[in-house]
XYZ file of C-alpha atoms in Angstrom:
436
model
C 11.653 116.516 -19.150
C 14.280 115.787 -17.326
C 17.701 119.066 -17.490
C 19.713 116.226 -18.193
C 18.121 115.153 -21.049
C 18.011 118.613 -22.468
C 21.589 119.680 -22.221
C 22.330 116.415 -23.658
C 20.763 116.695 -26.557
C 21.087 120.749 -27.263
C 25.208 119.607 -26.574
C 27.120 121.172 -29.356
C 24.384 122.909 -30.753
C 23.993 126.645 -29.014
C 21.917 127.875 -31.724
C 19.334 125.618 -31.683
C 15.885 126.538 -31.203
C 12.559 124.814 -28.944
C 9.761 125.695 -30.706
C 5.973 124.821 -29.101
C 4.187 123.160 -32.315
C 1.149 124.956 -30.258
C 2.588 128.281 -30.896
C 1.475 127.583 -34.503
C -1.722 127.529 -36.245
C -4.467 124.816 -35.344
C -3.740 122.078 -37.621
C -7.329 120.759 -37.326
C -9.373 123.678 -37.107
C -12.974 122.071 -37.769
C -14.143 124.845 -39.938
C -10.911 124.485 -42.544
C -12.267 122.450 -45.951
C -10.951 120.225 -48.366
C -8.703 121.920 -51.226
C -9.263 121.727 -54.676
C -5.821 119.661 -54.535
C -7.165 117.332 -51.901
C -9.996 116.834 -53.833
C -8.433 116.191 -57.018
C -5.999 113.424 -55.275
C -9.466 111.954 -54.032
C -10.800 111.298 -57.387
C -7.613 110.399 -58.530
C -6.902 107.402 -56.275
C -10.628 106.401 -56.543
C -10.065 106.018 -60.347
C -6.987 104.214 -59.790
C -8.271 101.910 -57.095
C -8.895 98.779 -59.120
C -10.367 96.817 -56.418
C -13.779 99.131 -56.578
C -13.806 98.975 -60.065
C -14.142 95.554 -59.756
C -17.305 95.853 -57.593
C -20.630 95.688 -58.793
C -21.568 98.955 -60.051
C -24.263 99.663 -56.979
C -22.165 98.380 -54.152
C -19.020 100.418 -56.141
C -21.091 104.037 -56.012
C -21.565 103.082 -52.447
C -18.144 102.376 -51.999
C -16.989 105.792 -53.197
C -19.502 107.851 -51.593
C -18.128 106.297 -48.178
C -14.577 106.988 -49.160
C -14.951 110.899 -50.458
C -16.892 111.259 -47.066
C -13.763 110.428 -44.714
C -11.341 112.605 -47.039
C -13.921 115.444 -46.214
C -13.270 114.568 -43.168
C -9.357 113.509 -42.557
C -8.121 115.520 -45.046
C -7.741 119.062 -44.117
C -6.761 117.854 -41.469
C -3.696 116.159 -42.522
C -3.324 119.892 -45.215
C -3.228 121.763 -42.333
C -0.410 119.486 -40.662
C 1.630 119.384 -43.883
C 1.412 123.096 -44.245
C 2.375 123.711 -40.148
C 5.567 121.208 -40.938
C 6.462 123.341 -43.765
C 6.184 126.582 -42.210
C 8.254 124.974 -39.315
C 11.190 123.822 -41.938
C 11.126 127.653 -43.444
C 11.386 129.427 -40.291
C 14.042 127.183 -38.771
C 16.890 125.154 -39.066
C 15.108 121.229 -38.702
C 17.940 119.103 -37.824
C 15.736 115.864 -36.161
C 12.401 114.604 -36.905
C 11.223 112.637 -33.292
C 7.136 111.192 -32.435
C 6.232 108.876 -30.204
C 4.285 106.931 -32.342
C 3.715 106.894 -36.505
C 0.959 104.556 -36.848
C -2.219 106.522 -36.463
C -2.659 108.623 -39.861
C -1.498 112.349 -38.679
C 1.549 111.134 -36.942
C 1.848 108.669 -39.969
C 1.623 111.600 -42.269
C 4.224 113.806 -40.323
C 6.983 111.057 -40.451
C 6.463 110.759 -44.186
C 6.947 114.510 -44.714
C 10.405 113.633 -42.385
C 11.038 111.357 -44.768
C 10.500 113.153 -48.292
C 12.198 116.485 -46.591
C 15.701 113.792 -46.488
C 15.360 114.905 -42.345
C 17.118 112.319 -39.860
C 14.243 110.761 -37.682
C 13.418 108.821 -34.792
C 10.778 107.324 -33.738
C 11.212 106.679 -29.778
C 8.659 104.245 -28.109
C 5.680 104.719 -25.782
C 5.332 101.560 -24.535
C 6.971 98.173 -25.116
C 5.149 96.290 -27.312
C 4.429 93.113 -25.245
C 2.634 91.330 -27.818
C 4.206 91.326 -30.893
C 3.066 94.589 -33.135
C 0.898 93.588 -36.198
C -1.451 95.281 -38.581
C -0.842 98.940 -38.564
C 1.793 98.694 -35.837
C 4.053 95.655 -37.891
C 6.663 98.721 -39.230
C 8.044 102.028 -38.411
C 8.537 104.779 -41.076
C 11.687 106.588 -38.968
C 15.290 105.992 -39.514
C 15.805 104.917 -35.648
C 12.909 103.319 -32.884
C 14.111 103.697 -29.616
C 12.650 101.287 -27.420
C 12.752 100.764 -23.779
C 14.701 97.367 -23.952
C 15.517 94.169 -26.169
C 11.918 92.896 -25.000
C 10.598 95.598 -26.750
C 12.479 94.972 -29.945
C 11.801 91.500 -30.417
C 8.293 91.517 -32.229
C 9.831 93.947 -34.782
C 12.932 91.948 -35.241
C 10.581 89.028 -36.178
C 8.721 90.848 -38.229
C 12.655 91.197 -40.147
C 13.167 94.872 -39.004
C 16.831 95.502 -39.312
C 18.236 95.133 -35.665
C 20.737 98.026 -36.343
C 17.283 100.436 -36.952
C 16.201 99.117 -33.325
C 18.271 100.823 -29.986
C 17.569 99.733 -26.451
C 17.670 103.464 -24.100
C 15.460 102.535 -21.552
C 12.143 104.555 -20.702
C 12.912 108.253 -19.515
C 9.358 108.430 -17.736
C 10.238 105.883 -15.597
C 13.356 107.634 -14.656
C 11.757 108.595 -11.261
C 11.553 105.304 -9.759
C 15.090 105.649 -9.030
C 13.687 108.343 -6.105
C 10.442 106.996 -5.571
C 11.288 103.719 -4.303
C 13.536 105.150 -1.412
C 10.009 106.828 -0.502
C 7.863 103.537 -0.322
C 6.368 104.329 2.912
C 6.016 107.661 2.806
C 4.276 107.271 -0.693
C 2.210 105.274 1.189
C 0.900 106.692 3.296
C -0.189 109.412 1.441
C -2.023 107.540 -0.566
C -4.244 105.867 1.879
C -4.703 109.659 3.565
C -5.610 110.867 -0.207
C -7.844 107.513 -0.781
C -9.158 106.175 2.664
C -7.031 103.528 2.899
C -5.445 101.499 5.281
C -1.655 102.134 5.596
C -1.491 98.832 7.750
C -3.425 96.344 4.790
C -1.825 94.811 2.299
C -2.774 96.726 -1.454
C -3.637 94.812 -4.305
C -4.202 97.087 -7.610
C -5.477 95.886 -10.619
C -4.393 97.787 -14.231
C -7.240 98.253 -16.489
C -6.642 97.857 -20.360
C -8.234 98.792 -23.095
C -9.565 97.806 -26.880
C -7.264 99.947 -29.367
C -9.238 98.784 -32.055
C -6.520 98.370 -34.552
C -7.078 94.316 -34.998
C -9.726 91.784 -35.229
C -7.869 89.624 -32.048
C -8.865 92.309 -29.493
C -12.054 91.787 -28.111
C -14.704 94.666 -27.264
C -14.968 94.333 -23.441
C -11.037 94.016 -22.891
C -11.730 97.028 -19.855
C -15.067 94.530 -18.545
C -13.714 91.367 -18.841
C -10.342 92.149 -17.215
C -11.964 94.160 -14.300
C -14.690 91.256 -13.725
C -12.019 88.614 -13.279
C -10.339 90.932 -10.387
C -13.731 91.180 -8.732
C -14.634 87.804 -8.734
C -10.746 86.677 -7.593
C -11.010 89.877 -4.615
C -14.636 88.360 -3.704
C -12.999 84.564 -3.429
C -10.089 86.305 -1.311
C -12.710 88.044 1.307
C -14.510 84.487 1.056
C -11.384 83.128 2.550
C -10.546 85.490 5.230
C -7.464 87.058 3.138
C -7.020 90.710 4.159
C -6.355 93.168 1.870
C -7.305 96.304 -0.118
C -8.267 96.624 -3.669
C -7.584 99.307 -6.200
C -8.828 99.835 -9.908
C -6.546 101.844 -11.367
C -8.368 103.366 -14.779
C -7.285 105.653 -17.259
C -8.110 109.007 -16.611
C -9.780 109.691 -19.971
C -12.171 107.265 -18.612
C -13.101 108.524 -15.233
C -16.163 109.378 -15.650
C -17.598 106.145 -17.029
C -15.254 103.785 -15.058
C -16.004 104.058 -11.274
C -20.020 103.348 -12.693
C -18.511 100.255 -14.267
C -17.061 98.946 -11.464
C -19.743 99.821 -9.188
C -22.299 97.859 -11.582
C -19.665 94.853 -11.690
C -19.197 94.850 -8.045
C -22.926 95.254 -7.720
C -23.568 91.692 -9.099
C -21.962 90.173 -6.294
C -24.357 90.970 -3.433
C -23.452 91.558 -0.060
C -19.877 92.086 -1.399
C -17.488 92.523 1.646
C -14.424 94.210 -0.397
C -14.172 97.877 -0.284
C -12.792 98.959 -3.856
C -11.427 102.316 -4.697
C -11.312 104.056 -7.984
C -8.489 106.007 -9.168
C -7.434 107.512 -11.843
C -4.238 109.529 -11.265
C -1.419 108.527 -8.981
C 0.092 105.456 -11.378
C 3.672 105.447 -9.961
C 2.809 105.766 -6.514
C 0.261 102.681 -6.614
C 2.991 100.943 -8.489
C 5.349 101.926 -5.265
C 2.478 101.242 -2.487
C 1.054 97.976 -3.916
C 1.947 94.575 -2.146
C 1.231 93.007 -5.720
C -0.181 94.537 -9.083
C -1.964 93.040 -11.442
C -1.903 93.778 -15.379
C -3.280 92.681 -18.935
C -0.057 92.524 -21.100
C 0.384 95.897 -19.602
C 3.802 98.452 -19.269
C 1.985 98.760 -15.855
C 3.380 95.532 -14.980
C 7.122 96.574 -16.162
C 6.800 99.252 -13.610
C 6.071 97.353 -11.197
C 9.242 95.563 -12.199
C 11.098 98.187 -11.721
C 9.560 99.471 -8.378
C 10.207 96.214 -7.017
C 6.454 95.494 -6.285
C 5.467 91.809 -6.854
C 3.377 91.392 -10.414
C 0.381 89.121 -11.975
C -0.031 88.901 -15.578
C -3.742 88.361 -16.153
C -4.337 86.006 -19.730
C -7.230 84.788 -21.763
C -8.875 88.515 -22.739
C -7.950 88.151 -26.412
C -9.953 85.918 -29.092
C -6.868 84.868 -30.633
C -4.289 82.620 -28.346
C -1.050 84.471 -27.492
C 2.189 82.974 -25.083
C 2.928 84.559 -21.870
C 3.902 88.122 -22.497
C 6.706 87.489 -19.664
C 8.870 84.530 -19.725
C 9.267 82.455 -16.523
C 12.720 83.999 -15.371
C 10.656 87.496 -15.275
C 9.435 87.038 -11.889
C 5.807 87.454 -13.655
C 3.201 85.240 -12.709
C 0.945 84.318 -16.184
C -2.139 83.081 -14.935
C -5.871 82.494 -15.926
C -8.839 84.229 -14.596
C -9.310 81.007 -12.558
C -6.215 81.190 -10.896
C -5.629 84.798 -10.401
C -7.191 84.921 -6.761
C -5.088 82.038 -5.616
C -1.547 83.861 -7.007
C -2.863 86.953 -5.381
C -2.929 85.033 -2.122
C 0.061 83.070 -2.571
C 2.934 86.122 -3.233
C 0.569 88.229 -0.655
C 1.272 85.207 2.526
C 3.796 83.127 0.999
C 7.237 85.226 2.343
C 9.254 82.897 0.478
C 7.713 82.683 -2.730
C 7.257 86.706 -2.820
C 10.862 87.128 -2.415
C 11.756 84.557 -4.961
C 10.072 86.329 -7.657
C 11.450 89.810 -6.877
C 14.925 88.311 -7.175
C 14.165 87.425 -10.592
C 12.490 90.380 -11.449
C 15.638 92.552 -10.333
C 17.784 89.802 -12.374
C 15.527 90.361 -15.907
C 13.932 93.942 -14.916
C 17.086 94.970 -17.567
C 15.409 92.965 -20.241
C 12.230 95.101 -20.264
C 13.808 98.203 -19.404
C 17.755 99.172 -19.937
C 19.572 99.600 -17.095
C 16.602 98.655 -14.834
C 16.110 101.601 -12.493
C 19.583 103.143 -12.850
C 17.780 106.664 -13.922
C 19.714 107.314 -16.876
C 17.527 106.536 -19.283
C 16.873 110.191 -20.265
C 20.100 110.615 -21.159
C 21.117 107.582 -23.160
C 17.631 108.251 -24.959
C 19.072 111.978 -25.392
C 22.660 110.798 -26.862
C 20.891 108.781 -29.170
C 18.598 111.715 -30.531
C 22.082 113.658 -30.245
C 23.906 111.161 -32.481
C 20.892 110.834 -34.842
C 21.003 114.555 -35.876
C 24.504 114.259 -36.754
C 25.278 114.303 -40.184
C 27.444 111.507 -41.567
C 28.960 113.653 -43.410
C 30.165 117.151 -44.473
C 28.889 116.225 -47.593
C 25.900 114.541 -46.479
C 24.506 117.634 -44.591
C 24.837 119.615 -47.351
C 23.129 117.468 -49.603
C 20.077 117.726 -46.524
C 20.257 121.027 -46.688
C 19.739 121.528 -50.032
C 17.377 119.229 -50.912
C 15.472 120.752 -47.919
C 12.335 122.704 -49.000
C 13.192 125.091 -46.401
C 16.622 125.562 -47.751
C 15.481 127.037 -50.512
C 12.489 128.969 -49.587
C 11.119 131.934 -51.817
C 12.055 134.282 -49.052
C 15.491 133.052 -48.321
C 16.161 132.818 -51.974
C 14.932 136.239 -52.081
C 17.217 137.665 -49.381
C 20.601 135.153 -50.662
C 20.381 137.442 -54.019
C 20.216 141.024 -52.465
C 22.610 140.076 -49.349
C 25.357 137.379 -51.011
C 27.604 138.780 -48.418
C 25.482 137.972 -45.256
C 23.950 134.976 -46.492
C 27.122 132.950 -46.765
C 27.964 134.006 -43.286
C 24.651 133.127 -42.235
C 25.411 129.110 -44.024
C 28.704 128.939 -42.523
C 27.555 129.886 -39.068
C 24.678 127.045 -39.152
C 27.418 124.329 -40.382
C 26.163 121.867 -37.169
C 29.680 119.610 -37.416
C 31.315 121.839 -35.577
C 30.612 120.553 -32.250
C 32.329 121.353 -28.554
């Protein structure tokens, strides 16, 4: 994390405390079991649950069986966390509740607590959401989303998300480009000393993606499908004479399934000229060395935006039909399977053409990503945080305070009654609006 992002946010606030959420208790310890409370909110929403009732009484025994089975399972869990969070608001003053994501059930269960512990919360983005969020992903339970720019508030917006719960910082990861892109050659030719490559051909690196399983559009061989129709367009490039290198850029918790994939992909082409390499670490500096990059609906393809490295959007890998993710005035080529390998060639030989799209992409890079790559992402994403803590009011951070469980604590109440003195030097002291 970048200093500037820290002092910006710990501004005004020299008593505040980092605290490692690792420094606590394992949340999901595998040998911790359900509690007689967990249980007894099992059976509770099972009687409740009208829809079972409904079911024929076989199927509906069946039904419950399945469903006290995953509480075993997700519950203690999600105990533990709500216990950790607790302990957390005792020990210490919680002014902000951030996550980078409340969808999933544990991160979903931790902005909730936020919530019903009156604590001011953000939620701040991990990726822009390039087709518009549905399912689990159509809300967000924090009080502020920060996203990286209006592109990636536009699906929530639609859904009728407030725009005032929606701001536009910019993506502090991508805060390096602003460095990296001064070092294009030298980033390159590293890479093709780590890799084997040839600093003197033209790079072409394709973006796998992934099935997150959260809807019925996404279909199972979204990592196949994608990587298959960059073979075949690489083997119609070498079938033309088109030099060039290729790169499959994976995820690294799939390294050591993904290079076999390939290899059996690239295998049904026989006597395959193209020499592909397999990597799995080194994202921004592909995105930096890369003549063109290619990407399914993928953030890869907004840093390439911002790196200034031409970009493909590859379509047609989802069962249900979707527009362009990027808009023509994104510099973004859209394209089918069918085309890809002559778009590839095209912004690879066609000077003109290449440079034509970069000017639009520096002209809507903004769009995807605030203030393009100015750098200062960080620390607009930090002011926000900053301004989030802040109470509205005198009034309204007492009325936090106190309806805080950690406010009033057993111990604390405990200690206010013997030390009256001390403890209302100890409130006064922690009054945040106070601020340098």
């Amino acid at each position: 994390m970048p200093d500037e992002f820290v002092s910006t946010i710990l501004d005004g606030y020299p008593d505040i405390t980092v605290v490692p959420f690792s420094s606590f208790e394992n949340t999901t310890a595998p040998q911790r079991e359900m509690s007689a409370r967990g249980r007894e909110i099992t059976e509770g929403s099972l009687s409740r649950a009208g829809v079972i009732e409904d079911l024929d009484p076989l199927l509906r025994e069946s039904v419950k069986s399945l469903i006290r089975e995953r509480a075993e399972l997700d519950l203690p869990a999600v105990e533990g966390l709500l216990e950790t969070l607790d302990t957390i608001n005792e020990r210490y003053r919680v002014i902000l509740f951030t996550a980078s994501e409340d969808s999933t059930a544990l991160a979903s269960v931790a902005a909730i607590w936020a919530q019903k512990r009156n604590l001011r919360s953000v939620l701040v983005s991990h990726g822009t959401a390039l087709i518009d969020p549905f399912t689990v992903n159509a809300h967000f339970r924090t009080d502020v989303m920060a996203v990286f720019g209006q592109r990636g508030a536009e699906g929530y917006i639609d859904l009728g998300v407030p725009p005032a719960r929606i701001v536009a910082t910019g993506n502090p990861a991508w805060d390096r480009y602003a460095n990296l892109v001064k070092k294009r050659d030298e980033i390159r030719e590293n890479l093709a000393e780590k890799y084997g490559l040839d600093p003197g051909v033209p790079l072409v690196t394709f973006a796998t993606t992934w099935n997150g399983g959260l809807t019925a559009s996404e279909t199972s061989d979204l990592w196949v499908s994608g990587v298959r129709a960059f073979v075949n367009a690489c083997e119609q490039l070498a079938g033309l004479g088109v030099k060039f290198q290729a790169v499959v850029k994976d995820r690294r918790w799939n390294k050591d399934v993904g290079g076999i994939w390939l290899q059996e992909i690239v295998d049904a082409h026989q006597g395959s000229s193209v020499s592909y390499t397999y990597a799995t670490d080194d994202t921004e500096n592909f995105v930096i060395a890369s003549d063109v990059t290619v990407g399914v609906s993928s953030n890869f393809t907004i840093e390439s935006m911002i790196a200034g490295t031409p970009s493909i959007n590859l379509m047609g890998h989802l069962r249900v039909p979707y527009p362009p993710p990027f808009d023509e005035a994104s510099g973004v080529e859209c394209v089918e399977p069918s085309d890809l390998a002559a778009t590839i060639q095209r912004l690879l030989e066609d000077e003109d053409f290449r440079e034509e799209r970069l000017a639009q992409t520096a002209a809507a890079v903004s769009y995807y990503n605030l203030g393009g790559r100015d750098g200062r992402s960080a620390i607009r994403l930090g002011r926000l945080l900053s301004k989030t803590a802040e109470p509205t009011s005198v009034a309204g951070w007492w009325l936090t305070r106190v309806t805080s469980r950690g406010f009033w604590s057993p111990r604390k109440v405990y200690r206010a009654a013997l030390h009256p003195l001390r403890t209302w030097k100890w409130i006064t002291k922690e009054r945040p609006f106070t601020r340098a």
